[in-house]
């Protein structure tokens, strides 16, 4: 039997909206099969059907040749299908092992045998090269490690067909390389993998075949060896995509953001931003490049008032904003596209239309004398949904029901529309398709050309190199170099990020 999974003409509707329109995907044993499509194309929906979270409205699913009905995830588990979701589903206060065995605990005389479970977790993790500490608490481990826990959880249940829904969107470049090695080890051991990713490079690097869908419809399946990133992008978006956004020289004006001698400590009292200086001027994009964990998150949280700084100064248009409440900082003219859109970006159970005015709902024309004006709120929402191409059935749909990428577009629209003097964009294109990335880059450059100061933080070196006018390299909580993207290579930038001095990195100043 060549195929381990056959999804034939799968149809799934939500109300009047057709999310999957007769899609076919066939997975061969031992292959890594990419599922590619724009934000909102229906990828997660299709995989949720395979995992038994949704019931299809039409079509047939075969597992190893047998037609099956996957009425819930337990049935999927029994059929050997495991899924690592786009948003993790771990219990923060439990340990790694407790999370892995949750729902299938080994028992000894009626008691959970945690020692045996830890041993099994250790063995699995060694066999597949998934380094984890079985006794660590989820809340204390990195995102990359949490993801390995999710993978181990599926392996512990005996899965041999693994679905990865955008596993690399939340990872740093280093972690992505580790995950790629893990996936290769898994297929060597006879597993088969469906991988959802927006990163065409990853598809070219690890996948055998790729199935492309567009707006709920199947476009076709190709051998990766016979295609290339340009063709894939065009197939999924339906038009040609430019990977590098054109922009003219920046014409920077006055200092908008001036940070001097900023010190921030984390919850454990460790100094994470260490006497940092940084200036961003009107009409320029400054990109912060750094390896995750060098203080970039805390820097942004301090500017936006989400955490308290120890000392130093942060001035916006000459006025001190250090340690002001977040709303005061917003009102002073700071827009923020947050790194974690679920924690700081959206109220998931509110309609997307109301989320779009989340920062300004208490101001006119959205509210007067404490009474919300829903007509004005939804007029604005409709305008932004159109302008930022947020794909949603309508403006009343809960934010939760939007695809990951469309949630992100909604936040970007909201923040840009507020017309802030300083726009902070933290990982703004995380989880976005190539067409949407191009769109967002254009909007950031447009903001710059309108005289805004833009501070961009990204782990994607391509993005930093293409969009920034100046690059500030952050290392151990300090800006260690300011470089011109036109005068540096990605390799040299990588060396600076790893803490080597400018000369060693081959950069003259
Ligand atoms: N429970 C639901 N109720 C209503 N609409 C839904 C629901 N789940 C998904 N949709 C809609 O179906 C479409 C497909 O969503 P899906 O999450 O499958 O997209 P995706 O291809 O995974 O996108 P992304 O790359 O952004 O994650 C979207 O327009 C979404 O708004
Ligand atoms: Mg998705």
Short mmCIF file of C-alpha atoms in Angstrom, two decimals, residues 7-24 42 45-46 49-50 54-61 215-217:
data_model
loop_
_atom_site.label_atom_id
_atom_site.label_comp_id
_atom_site.label_asym_id
_atom_site.label_seq_id
_atom_site.Cartn_x
_atom_site.Cartn_y
_atom_site.Cartn_z
CA UNK A 7 -8.12 12.49 2.05
CA UNK A 8 -10.35 12.44 -1.01
CA UNK A 9 -12.55 15.37 -2.05
CA UNK A 10 -12.88 16.69 1.48
CA UNK A 11 -15.46 19.38 1.99
CA UNK A 12 -15.96 21.44 5.14
CA UNK A 13 -18.29 24.39 5.57
CA UNK A 14 -18.78 26.86 8.42
CA UNK A 15 -22.24 28.35 7.98
CA UNK A 16 -22.22 29.65 4.41
CA UNK A 17 -18.46 29.68 4.21
CA UNK A 18 -16.71 26.86 2.34
CA UNK A 19 -13.36 26.37 4.10
CA UNK A 20 -12.46 23.14 2.24
CA UNK A 21 -13.91 22.65 -1.21
CA UNK A 22 -13.24 19.10 -2.43
CA UNK A 23 -9.59 18.96 -1.40
CA UNK A 24 -7.53 15.83 -2.02
CA UNK A 42 -8.07 26.11 4.83
CA UNK A 45 -9.24 23.14 8.88
CA UNK A 46 -8.24 20.22 6.65
CA UNK A 49 -10.72 17.12 9.91
CA UNK A 50 -8.01 14.48 9.70
CA UNK A 54 -14.08 18.61 12.74
CA UNK A 55 -16.46 16.34 10.86
CA UNK A 56 -16.24 16.73 7.09
CA UNK A 57 -19.37 17.68 5.14
CA UNK A 58 -18.26 15.55 2.23
CA UNK A 59 -15.48 13.32 0.95
CA UNK A 60 -13.71 10.24 2.18
CA UNK A 61 -10.75 9.51 4.44
CA UNK A 215 -9.06 29.76 -1.00
CA UNK A 216 -10.31 26.35 0.03
CA UNK A 217 -9.63 24.61 -3.27
#
